[in-house]
Amino acid sequence: MTTAAPVRPHLVSFDTASFVRPVHRMVWEPVPLPLPPSTPVARRLLVIGSDAELAAEVASALGADLCVPGREPERDDWDGIVDLNVVGVPYRLDGGEWRDALARTTRMVQRRYGAWGADPRADRSCYVAVTAMGGLMGYDDGPIDSPLGGIWAGFAKCLPRELPNLAVKVLDVDALGPAHLAELLTAELAAWDLFEIGYRQGVRHALTARPGPEPPPRVELGSDDVVLISGGARGVGFALARGVAEEFGCQVVVTGRGELPVDARWLTMDDAAYSEYCRARVSSARTARELRDVRALLKREAELRQVGANLAAARRDGLRITYEPCDCVRPEQVDALFARIPDPSVIVHNAGIDLPTRLDNKSPEEVVRTVDVKVTGFANLTRAVLSAGRDPVKVFCNVGSLAGRMGGMIGQIDYAAGNEALTRLGFWARNTHGLPVQTLCWPTWERLGVIANYDAAVRYVSTIDPADGVERWIRELRSGGTGEVMFIGQVGSALVPTQLRGFRLFTGHPDLPRLHGLAHFLGTVELFEPSRELRSSVVHTPGAHPCLAEFTVDGRAALPISVLIEQACSVADWVVPPDRPPQHLAEARDVKVRLPALVLAPGGSRFTTRALGETTAQGWSVQVTITSETGETAASLRLLYGSSPPEPARPVPPPVTHGVAASGGRLDWSGLILGAGDPLPTVTAADLWTSPFPPEHGIAPAALDAVVRRAGRVTGDVVEIARIVPYPGAQQVDELRPVAGGWAGLRSGRQVLSVEGVAAVPAASSSAGQRATTPDAPSTP
């Protein structure tokens, strides 16, 4: 596994020697956002709802099918689902209406899951969850009628992980009139921008994240305090238990679903003996069902061994940490727990389960069970705290997750739904009952927690060091703050294009320039099939950016060849091998650029990029074709990737004496950005693009255009380059040196670029002059 610097900021080229990265404290807030231009998606809709009358009226206004209690549709050919879930049903701590509603949602999505997953056309299908949390997604101090809309918010935002072409949206409203709701839905079903949109008094809002300063301490903790942590006997919960017990001498009560065994032989085995015991148990299974049951039993035993080891270590260290059995989903067990222990001054709702299986392989009951631990556990703990005669708590802390806030990994749709519900329930308890509830959305803790597949999890976001996590957690408890706080490190490689669109209002984070850079050339996605193909289009307008006023073909503004190649590389970066190994651009081969197709129309020209990936004898290969608005091929090239950046030959090749002609013929450069003479200018992303977050280039643009300029007078329609090899540092070239077969690009005397076989040929001799044909690509309506 390589740790070398990537040639370009490829999606999967991050240093993986350690997945721990510094985390940033972020908070979310609603901001006004206008409706974007119309981009319709679905034609046939299904409306789901628990309030049958409301759902029926909305379905009638939209011309949609209907799914309500006691009535499910016979046909299942809808393009999209509008989910009114528990909208119109008042929230009660002891209410369970959401369970049937979530099971209904799961069944309807599962009926379309296969078709939606198999369709590579982007934004052909959609899922819209409607919530009723005041129009600002609950992020204010006003009343929240239905905080359980948070379940569906988390559910929706995680769907693109498994269905990457599904357009999703959470629409929060402040009024539930059917006509008004249908009007908003009609507009939003044609406006696919951010994931979370709200309407307060007619004003459209979106959620944006911003850095949150570290809070000052306002809550005192000491030996008289009792800290109750649900599900805190293992993982991150026990890390916090040790932290507060060590620092403040608190009495800490951690809970688990059942009694701890005291005389089981496997409980006291050393690790080697227990491993042998496990192998024998697995070998004894004779059927698939027996094997499944044995593995489930051994998993539970391993958890209990960890609990026992944690408690024994705490006793040895003199920490006041005790274990109490309590399934927080069962109200009678929560009541019994509160009767056994002193009134807690701090409550941490940490209990949770994670069964990472794709939604189509989970039963609706399993989805409900995962959410139940978070939602009903919160309700039972809150009800116990609010019961008459109890001392007030100093802080009530929900343990949330980035899975809910920004979408979890594949298999976590229900886990994301439960965690996102906690944030909105926390708002509701604070606004309705004055409880000091805070919800902390954590990334994966390094080698801790309930994450079942660590190697997969770290592809989504970097991890947090447990010591840092405990320190930050204690700081938040002591702040006494309410609301939601998100901790996030580096955004990982397991992105899909819809997620990039859904969270672009993400300010003040170090990854923001990279994410906007990824979106720059991506443009509008038309087709996406992970690990195989992506097709997207972007409009370039003359003079809109400095680089688009730099180059002409036959005296007309045109797209510079270096920008065209950069666009090809940027889009190709999204088409990665299925197992997502570290990837580095090794070379570009068979580059053919048709000059007339580069000309830009005065009002802008749309260029469509198609990237098709496959494994070849040379490694991972992506064939890229860029077509102009008229359907003519502007460029074609093949990109090869490897596990490490290519290393240049040593020493630097000496110059040769082949002719270096001045530019002429049909091409001209203004020289303001990319140069026009012998010296190569230093070019930054900000020199090329005037956008707030200009995309960083991977191959020096001045060098690429200079190679074409110096290769001789161009009289034909097609420029060909046999091979481009970018070595580490190829983002900038100081000197171009003619060498046998091409050009060597140097930076500070070191070779960072090799360009071979540059030629200008008549259009008739090259396939690049033909109209683009992609017979195996599905048509886009």
mmCIF file with all atom_site columns, N, CA and C in Angstrom, residues 711-761:
data_model
loop_
_atom_site.group_PDB
_atom_site.id
_atom_site.type_symbol
_atom_site.label_atom_id
_atom_site.label_alt_id
_atom_site.label_comp_id
_atom_site.label_asym_id
_atom_site.label_entity_id
_atom_site.label_seq_id
_atom_site.pdbx_PDB_ins_code
_atom_site.Cartn_x
_atom_site.Cartn_y
_atom_site.Cartn_z
_atom_site.occupancy
_atom_site.B_iso_or_equiv
_atom_site.pdbx_formal_charge
_atom_site.auth_seq_id
_atom_site.auth_comp_id
_atom_site.auth_asym_id
_atom_site.auth_atom_id
_atom_site.pdbx_PDB_model_num
ATOM 1   N N  . ALA A 1 711 ? 5.303  22.420 -31.227 1.00 0.00 ? 711 ALA A N  1
ATOM 2   C CA . ALA A 1 711 ? 5.506  21.247 -32.077 1.00 0.00 ? 711 ALA A CA 1
ATOM 3   C C  . ALA A 1 711 ? 5.515  21.607 -33.566 1.00 0.00 ? 711 ALA A C  1
ATOM 4   N N  . GLY A 1 712 ? 5.056  22.788 -33.914 1.00 0.00 ? 712 GLY A N  1
ATOM 5   C CA . GLY A 1 712 ? 5.060  23.168 -35.318 1.00 0.00 ? 712 GLY A CA 1
ATOM 6   C C  . GLY A 1 712 ? 3.748  23.805 -35.703 1.00 0.00 ? 712 GLY A C  1
ATOM 7   N N  . ARG A 1 713 ? 3.708  24.325 -36.929 1.00 0.00 ? 713 ARG A N  1
ATOM 8   C CA . ARG A 1 713 ? 2.484  24.959 -37.393 1.00 0.00 ? 713 ARG A CA 1
ATOM 9   C C  . ARG A 1 713 ? 1.397  23.908 -37.548 1.00 0.00 ? 713 ARG A C  1
ATOM 10  N N  . VAL A 1 714 ? 0.217  24.201 -36.989 1.00 0.00 ? 714 VAL A N  1
ATOM 11  C CA . VAL A 1 714 ? -0.904 23.272 -37.075 1.00 0.00 ? 714 VAL A CA 1
ATOM 12  C C  . VAL A 1 714 ? -1.786 23.696 -38.238 1.00 0.00 ? 714 VAL A C  1
ATOM 13  N N  . THR A 1 715 ? -1.887 22.848 -39.224 1.00 0.00 ? 715 THR A N  1
ATOM 14  C CA . THR A 1 715 ? -2.738 23.153 -40.374 1.00 0.00 ? 715 THR A CA 1
ATOM 15  C C  . THR A 1 715 ? -3.908 22.207 -40.491 1.00 0.00 ? 715 THR A C  1
ATOM 16  N N  . GLY A 1 716 ? -3.814 21.042 -39.873 1.00 0.00 ? 716 GLY A N  1
ATOM 17  C CA . GLY A 1 716 ? -4.913 20.091 -39.938 1.00 0.00 ? 716 GLY A CA 1
ATOM 18  C C  . GLY A 1 716 ? -5.936 20.318 -38.850 1.00 0.00 ? 716 GLY A C  1
ATOM 19  N N  . ASP A 1 717 ? -6.918 19.442 -38.804 1.00 0.00 ? 717 ASP A N  1
ATOM 20  C CA . ASP A 1 717 ? -7.988 19.558 -37.818 1.00 0.00 ? 717 ASP A CA 1
ATOM 21  C C  . ASP A 1 717 ? -7.673 18.850 -36.509 1.00 0.00 ? 717 ASP A C  1
ATOM 22  N N  . VAL A 1 718 ? -6.722 17.938 -36.497 1.00 0.00 ? 718 VAL A N  1
ATOM 23  C CA . VAL A 1 718 ? -6.521 17.052 -35.347 1.00 0.00 ? 718 VAL A CA 1
ATOM 24  C C  . VAL A 1 718 ? -5.098 17.170 -34.810 1.00 0.00 ? 718 VAL A C  1
ATOM 25  N N  . VAL A 1 719 ? -5.001 17.306 -33.475 1.00 0.00 ? 719 VAL A N  1
ATOM 26  C CA . VAL A 1 719 ? -3.715 17.233 -32.789 1.00 0.00 ? 719 VAL A CA 1
ATOM 27  C C  . VAL A 1 719 ? -3.659 15.903 -32.047 1.00 0.00 ? 719 VAL A C  1
ATOM 28  N N  . GLU A 1 720 ? -2.570 15.165 -32.241 1.00 0.00 ? 720 GLU A N  1
ATOM 29  C CA . GLU A 1 720 ? -2.403 13.870 -31.581 1.00 0.00 ? 720 GLU A CA 1
ATOM 30  C C  . GLU A 1 720 ? -1.195 13.914 -30.651 1.00 0.00 ? 720 GLU A C  1
ATOM 31  N N  . ILE A 1 721 ? -1.349 13.278 -29.495 1.00 0.00 ? 721 ILE A N  1
ATOM 32  C CA . ILE A 1 721 ? -0.245 13.102 -28.541 1.00 0.00 ? 721 ILE A CA 1
ATOM 33  C C  . ILE A 1 721 ? -0.231 11.626 -28.174 1.00 0.00 ? 721 ILE A C  1
ATOM 34  N N  . ALA A 1 722 ? 0.883  10.961 -28.440 1.00 0.00 ? 722 ALA A N  1
ATOM 35  C CA . ALA A 1 722 ? 0.936  9.514  -28.228 1.00 0.00 ? 722 ALA A CA 1
ATOM 36  C C  . ALA A 1 722 ? 0.889  9.160  -26.748 1.00 0.00 ? 722 ALA A C  1
ATOM 37  N N  . ARG A 1 723 ? 1.552  9.981  -25.888 1.00 0.00 ? 723 ARG A N  1
ATOM 38  C CA . ARG A 1 723 ? 1.678  9.554  -24.495 1.00 0.00 ? 723 ARG A CA 1
ATOM 39  C C  . ARG A 1 723 ? 2.022  10.760 -23.613 1.00 0.00 ? 723 ARG A C  1
ATOM 40  N N  . ILE A 1 724 ? 1.332  10.874 -22.496 1.00 0.00 ? 724 ILE A N  1
ATOM 41  C CA . ILE A 1 724 ? 1.637  11.884 -21.487 1.00 0.00 ? 724 ILE A CA 1
ATOM 42  C C  . ILE A 1 724 ? 1.854  11.146 -20.173 1.00 0.00 ? 724 ILE A C  1
ATOM 43  N N  . VAL A 1 725 ? 3.036  11.334 -19.568 1.00 0.00 ? 725 VAL A N  1
ATOM 44  C CA . VAL A 1 725 ? 3.328  10.702 -18.283 1.00 0.00 ? 725 VAL A CA 1
ATOM 45  C C  . VAL A 1 725 ? 3.565  11.808 -17.256 1.00 0.00 ? 725 VAL A C  1
ATOM 46  N N  . PRO A 1 726 ? 2.662  11.972 -16.296 1.00 0.00 ? 726 PRO A N  1
ATOM 47  C CA . PRO A 1 726 ? 2.871  12.987 -15.253 1.00 0.00 ? 726 PRO A CA 1
ATOM 48  C C  . PRO A 1 726 ? 3.500  12.353 -14.015 1.00 0.00 ? 726 PRO A C  1
ATOM 49  N N  . TYR A 1 727 ? 4.711  12.796 -13.669 1.00 0.00 ? 727 TYR A N  1
ATOM 50  C CA . TYR A 1 727 ? 5.375  12.327 -12.463 1.00 0.00 ? 727 TYR A CA 1
ATOM 51  C C  . TYR A 1 727 ? 4.967  13.218 -11.283 1.00 0.00 ? 727 TYR A C  1
ATOM 52  N N  . PRO A 1 728 ? 5.261  12.806 -10.052 1.00 0.00 ? 728 PRO A N  1
ATOM 53  C CA . PRO A 1 728 ? 4.939  13.671 -8.912  1.00 0.00 ? 728 PRO A CA 1
ATOM 54  C C  . PRO A 1 728 ? 5.513  15.073 -9.092  1.00 0.00 ? 728 PRO A C  1
ATOM 55  N N  . GLY A 1 729 ? 4.669  16.072 -8.899  1.00 0.00 ? 729 GLY A N  1
ATOM 56  C CA . GLY A 1 729 ? 5.072  17.455 -9.115  1.00 0.00 ? 729 GLY A CA 1
ATOM 57  C C  . GLY A 1 729 ? 4.676  17.994 -10.464 1.00 0.00 ? 729 GLY A C  1
ATOM 58  N N  . ALA A 1 730 ? 3.920  17.219 -11.247 1.00 0.00 ? 730 ALA A N  1
ATOM 59  C CA . ALA A 1 730 ? 3.584  17.617 -12.614 1.00 0.00 ? 730 ALA A CA 1
ATOM 60  C C  . ALA A 1 730 ? 2.580  18.764 -12.677 1.00 0.00 ? 730 ALA A C  1
ATOM 61  N N  . GLN A 1 731 ? 2.114  19.253 -11.526 1.00 0.00 ? 731 GLN A N  1
ATOM 62  C CA . GLN A 1 731 ? 1.165  20.363 -11.542 1.00 0.00 ? 731 GLN A CA 1
ATOM 63  C C  . GLN A 1 731 ? 1.801  21.643 -12.083 1.00 0.00 ? 731 GLN A C  1
ATOM 64  N N  . GLN A 1 732 ? 3.127  21.734 -12.026 1.00 0.00 ? 732 GLN A N  1
ATOM 65  C CA . GLN A 1 732 ? 3.811  22.932 -12.516 1.00 0.00 ? 732 GLN A CA 1
ATOM 66  C C  . GLN A 1 732 ? 5.096  22.528 -13.222 1.00 0.00 ? 732 GLN A C  1
ATOM 67  N N  . VAL A 1 733 ? 5.339  23.082 -14.395 1.00 0.00 ? 733 VAL A N  1
ATOM 68  C CA . VAL A 1 733 ? 6.560  22.839 -15.161 1.00 0.00 ? 733 VAL A CA 1
ATOM 69  C C  . VAL A 1 733 ? 7.253  24.173 -15.402 1.00 0.00 ? 733 VAL A C  1
ATOM 70  N N  . ASP A 1 734 ? 8.546  24.239 -15.108 1.00 0.00 ? 734 ASP A N  1
ATOM 71  C CA . ASP A 1 734 ? 9.320  25.469 -15.301 1.00 0.00 ? 734 ASP A CA 1
ATOM 72  C C  . ASP A 1 734 ? 9.958  25.535 -16.693 1.00 0.00 ? 734 ASP A C  1
ATOM 73  N N  . GLU A 1 735 ? 10.328 24.364 -17.217 1.00 0.00 ? 735 GLU A N  1
ATOM 74  C CA . GLU A 1 735 ? 11.101 24.339 -18.469 1.00 0.00 ? 735 GLU A CA 1
ATOM 75  C C  . GLU A 1 735 ? 10.668 23.140 -19.305 1.00 0.00 ? 735 GLU A C  1
ATOM 76  N N  . LEU A 1 736 ? 10.495 23.381 -20.605 1.00 0.00 ? 736 LEU A N  1
ATOM 77  C CA . LEU A 1 736 ? 10.264 22.295 -21.552 1.00 0.00 ? 736 LEU A CA 1
ATOM 78  C C  . LEU A 1 736 ? 11.552 22.048 -22.326 1.00 0.00 ? 736 LEU A C  1
ATOM 79  N N  . ARG A 1 737 ? 11.999 20.803 -22.323 1.00 0.00 ? 737 ARG A N  1
ATOM 80  C CA . ARG A 1 737 ? 13.242 20.465 -23.014 1.00 0.00 ? 737 ARG A CA 1
ATOM 81  C C  . ARG A 1 737 ? 12.932 19.473 -24.128 1.00 0.00 ? 737 ARG A C  1
ATOM 82  N N  . PRO A 1 738 ? 13.272 19.788 -25.370 1.00 0.00 ? 738 PRO A N  1
ATOM 83  C CA . PRO A 1 738 ? 13.055 18.819 -26.449 1.00 0.00 ? 738 PRO A CA 1
ATOM 84  C C  . PRO A 1 738 ? 13.955 17.597 -26.262 1.00 0.00 ? 738 PRO A C  1
ATOM 85  N N  . VAL A 1 739 ? 13.384 16.420 -26.308 1.00 0.00 ? 739 VAL A N  1
ATOM 86  C CA . VAL A 1 739 ? 14.120 15.165 -26.172 1.00 0.00 ? 739 VAL A CA 1
ATOM 87  C C  . VAL A 1 739 ? 13.683 14.240 -27.290 1.00 0.00 ? 739 VAL A C  1
ATOM 88  N N  . ALA A 1 740 ? 14.385 13.169 -27.438 1.00 0.00 ? 740 ALA A N  1
ATOM 89  C CA . ALA A 1 740 ? 14.071 12.230 -28.508 1.00 0.00 ? 740 ALA A CA 1
ATOM 90  C C  . ALA A 1 740 ? 12.634 11.741 -28.360 1.00 0.00 ? 740 ALA A C  1
ATOM 91  N N  . GLY A 1 741 ? 11.858 11.959 -29.381 1.00 0.00 ? 741 GLY A N  1
ATOM 92  C CA . GLY A 1 741 ? 10.483 11.482 -29.382 1.00 0.00 ? 741 GLY A CA 1
ATOM 93  C C  . GLY A 1 741 ? 9.479  12.424 -28.765 1.00 0.00 ? 741 GLY A C  1
ATOM 94  N N  . GLY A 1 742 ? 9.936  13.555 -28.164 1.00 0.00 ? 742 GLY A N  1
ATOM 95  C CA . GLY A 1 742 ? 8.947  14.432 -27.551 1.00 0.00 ? 742 GLY A CA 1
ATOM 96  C C  . GLY A 1 742 ? 9.571  15.513 -26.705 1.00 0.00 ? 742 GLY A C  1
ATOM 97  N N  . TRP A 1 743 ? 9.004  15.680 -25.512 1.00 0.00 ? 743 TRP A N  1
ATOM 98  C CA . TRP A 1 743 ? 9.390  16.782 -24.644 1.00 0.00 ? 743 TRP A CA 1
ATOM 99  C C  . TRP A 1 743 ? 9.448  16.303 -23.199 1.00 0.00 ? 743 TRP A C  1
ATOM 100 N N  . ALA A 1 744 ? 10.438 16.838 -22.481 1.00 0.00 ? 744 ALA A N  1
ATOM 101 C CA . ALA A 1 744 ? 10.540 16.595 -21.045 1.00 0.00 ? 744 ALA A CA 1
ATOM 102 C C  . ALA A 1 744 ? 10.210 17.885 -20.325 1.00 0.00 ? 744 ALA A C  1
ATOM 103 N N  . GLY A 1 745 ? 9.301  17.787 -19.369 1.00 0.00 ? 745 GLY A N  1
ATOM 104 C CA . GLY A 1 745 ? 8.960  18.943 -18.561 1.00 0.00 ? 745 GLY A CA 1
ATOM 105 C C  . GLY A 1 745 ? 9.719  18.901 -17.251 1.00 0.00 ? 745 GLY A C  1
ATOM 106 N N  . LEU A 1 746 ? 10.428 19.995 -16.925 1.00 0.00 ? 746 LEU A N  1
ATOM 107 C CA . LEU A 1 746 ? 11.275 20.037 -15.741 1.00 0.00 ? 746 LEU A CA 1
ATOM 108 C C  . LEU A 1 746 ? 10.730 21.056 -14.749 1.00 0.00 ? 746 LEU A C  1
ATOM 109 N N  . ARG A 1 747 ? 10.970 20.761 -13.501 1.00 0.00 ? 747 ARG A N  1
ATOM 110 C CA . ARG A 1 747 ? 10.691 21.718 -12.433 1.00 0.00 ? 747 ARG A CA 1
ATOM 111 C C  . ARG A 1 747 ? 11.883 21.715 -11.487 1.00 0.00 ? 747 ARG A C  1
ATOM 112 N N  . SER A 1 748 ? 12.514 22.849 -11.363 1.00 0.00 ? 748 SER A N  1
ATOM 113 C CA . SER A 1 748 ? 13.728 22.973 -10.537 1.00 0.00 ? 748 SER A CA 1
ATOM 114 C C  . SER A 1 748 ? 14.760 21.921 -10.951 1.00 0.00 ? 748 SER A C  1
ATOM 115 N N  . GLY A 1 749 ? 14.865 21.689 -12.252 1.00 0.00 ? 749 GLY A N  1
ATOM 116 C CA . GLY A 1 749 ? 15.861 20.765 -12.772 1.00 0.00 ? 749 GLY A CA 1
ATOM 117 C C  . GLY A 1 749 ? 15.478 19.304 -12.694 1.00 0.00 ? 749 GLY A C  1
ATOM 118 N N  . ARG A 1 750 ? 14.303 18.990 -12.155 1.00 0.00 ? 750 ARG A N  1
ATOM 119 C CA . ARG A 1 750 ? 13.865 17.596 -12.008 1.00 0.00 ? 750 ARG A CA 1
ATOM 120 C C  . ARG A 1 750 ? 12.734 17.318 -12.991 1.00 0.00 ? 750 ARG A C  1
ATOM 121 N N  . GLN A 1 751 ? 12.800 16.180 -13.652 1.00 0.00 ? 751 GLN A N  1
ATOM 122 C CA . GLN A 1 751 ? 11.764 15.854 -14.617 1.00 0.00 ? 751 GLN A CA 1
ATOM 123 C C  . GLN A 1 751 ? 10.453 15.520 -13.898 1.00 0.00 ? 751 GLN A C  1
ATOM 124 N N  . VAL A 1 752 ? 9.381  16.198 -14.285 1.00 0.00 ? 752 VAL A N  1
ATOM 125 C CA . VAL A 1 752 ? 8.071  15.932 -13.697 1.00 0.00 ? 752 VAL A CA 1
ATOM 126 C C  . VAL A 1 752 ? 7.026  15.609 -14.755 1.00 0.00 ? 752 VAL A C  1
ATOM 127 N N  . LEU A 1 753 ? 7.404  15.665 -16.027 1.00 0.00 ? 753 LEU A N  1
ATOM 128 C CA . LEU A 1 753 ? 6.436  15.439 -17.099 1.00 0.00 ? 753 LEU A CA 1
ATOM 129 C C  . LEU A 1 753 ? 7.155  14.918 -18.327 1.00 0.00 ? 753 LEU A C  1
ATOM 130 N N  . SER A 1 754 ? 6.506  14.003 -19.017 1.00 0.00 ? 754 SER A N  1
ATOM 131 C CA . SER A 1 754 ? 7.015  13.510 -20.298 1.00 0.00 ? 754 SER A CA 1
ATOM 132 C C  . SER A 1 754 ? 5.865  13.521 -21.289 1.00 0.00 ? 754 SER A C  1
ATOM 133 N N  . VAL A 1 755 ? 6.087  14.145 -22.461 1.00 0.00 ? 755 VAL A N  1
ATOM 134 C CA . VAL A 1 755 ? 5.069  14.204 -23.511 1.00 0.00 ? 755 VAL A CA 1
ATOM 135 C C  . VAL A 1 755 ? 5.705  13.673 -24.787 1.00 0.00 ? 755 VAL A C  1
ATOM 136 N N  . GLU A 1 756 ? 5.117  12.637 -25.349 1.00 0.00 ? 756 GLU A N  1
ATOM 137 C CA . GLU A 1 756 ? 5.719  11.961 -26.500 1.00 0.00 ? 756 GLU A CA 1
ATOM 138 C C  . GLU A 1 756 ? 4.767  11.986 -27.684 1.00 0.00 ? 756 GLU A C  1
ATOM 139 N N  . GLY A 1 757 ? 5.358  12.027 -28.883 1.00 0.00 ? 757 GLY A N  1
ATOM 140 C CA . GLY A 1 757 ? 4.617  11.831 -30.118 1.00 0.00 ? 757 GLY A CA 1
ATOM 141 C C  . GLY A 1 757 ? 3.558  12.868 -30.394 1.00 0.00 ? 757 GLY A C  1
ATOM 142 N N  . VAL A 1 758 ? 3.942  14.159 -30.420 1.00 0.00 ? 758 VAL A N  1
ATOM 143 C CA . VAL A 1 758 ? 2.989  15.222 -30.711 1.00 0.00 ? 758 VAL A CA 1
ATOM 144 C C  . VAL A 1 758 ? 2.984  15.462 -32.216 1.00 0.00 ? 758 VAL A C  1
ATOM 145 N N  . ALA A 1 759 ? 1.778  15.482 -32.799 1.00 0.00 ? 759 ALA A N  1
ATOM 146 C CA . ALA A 1 759 ? 1.677  15.676 -34.242 1.00 0.00 ? 759 ALA A CA 1
ATOM 147 C C  . ALA A 1 759 ? 0.347  16.309 -34.585 1.00 0.00 ? 759 ALA A C  1
ATOM 148 N N  . ALA A 1 760 ? 0.329  17.032 -35.708 1.00 0.00 ? 760 ALA A N  1
ATOM 149 C CA . ALA A 1 760 ? -0.916 17.572 -36.257 1.00 0.00 ? 760 ALA A CA 1
ATOM 150 C C  . ALA A 1 760 ? -1.205 16.810 -37.536 1.00 0.00 ? 760 ALA A C  1
ATOM 151 N N  . VAL A 1 761 ? -2.399 16.256 -37.653 1.00 0.00 ? 761 VAL A N  1
ATOM 152 C CA . VAL A 1 761 ? -2.725 15.402 -38.797 1.00 0.00 ? 761 VAL A CA 1
ATOM 153 C C  . VAL A 1 761 ? -4.031 15.855 -39.403 1.00 0.00 ? 761 VAL A C  1
#
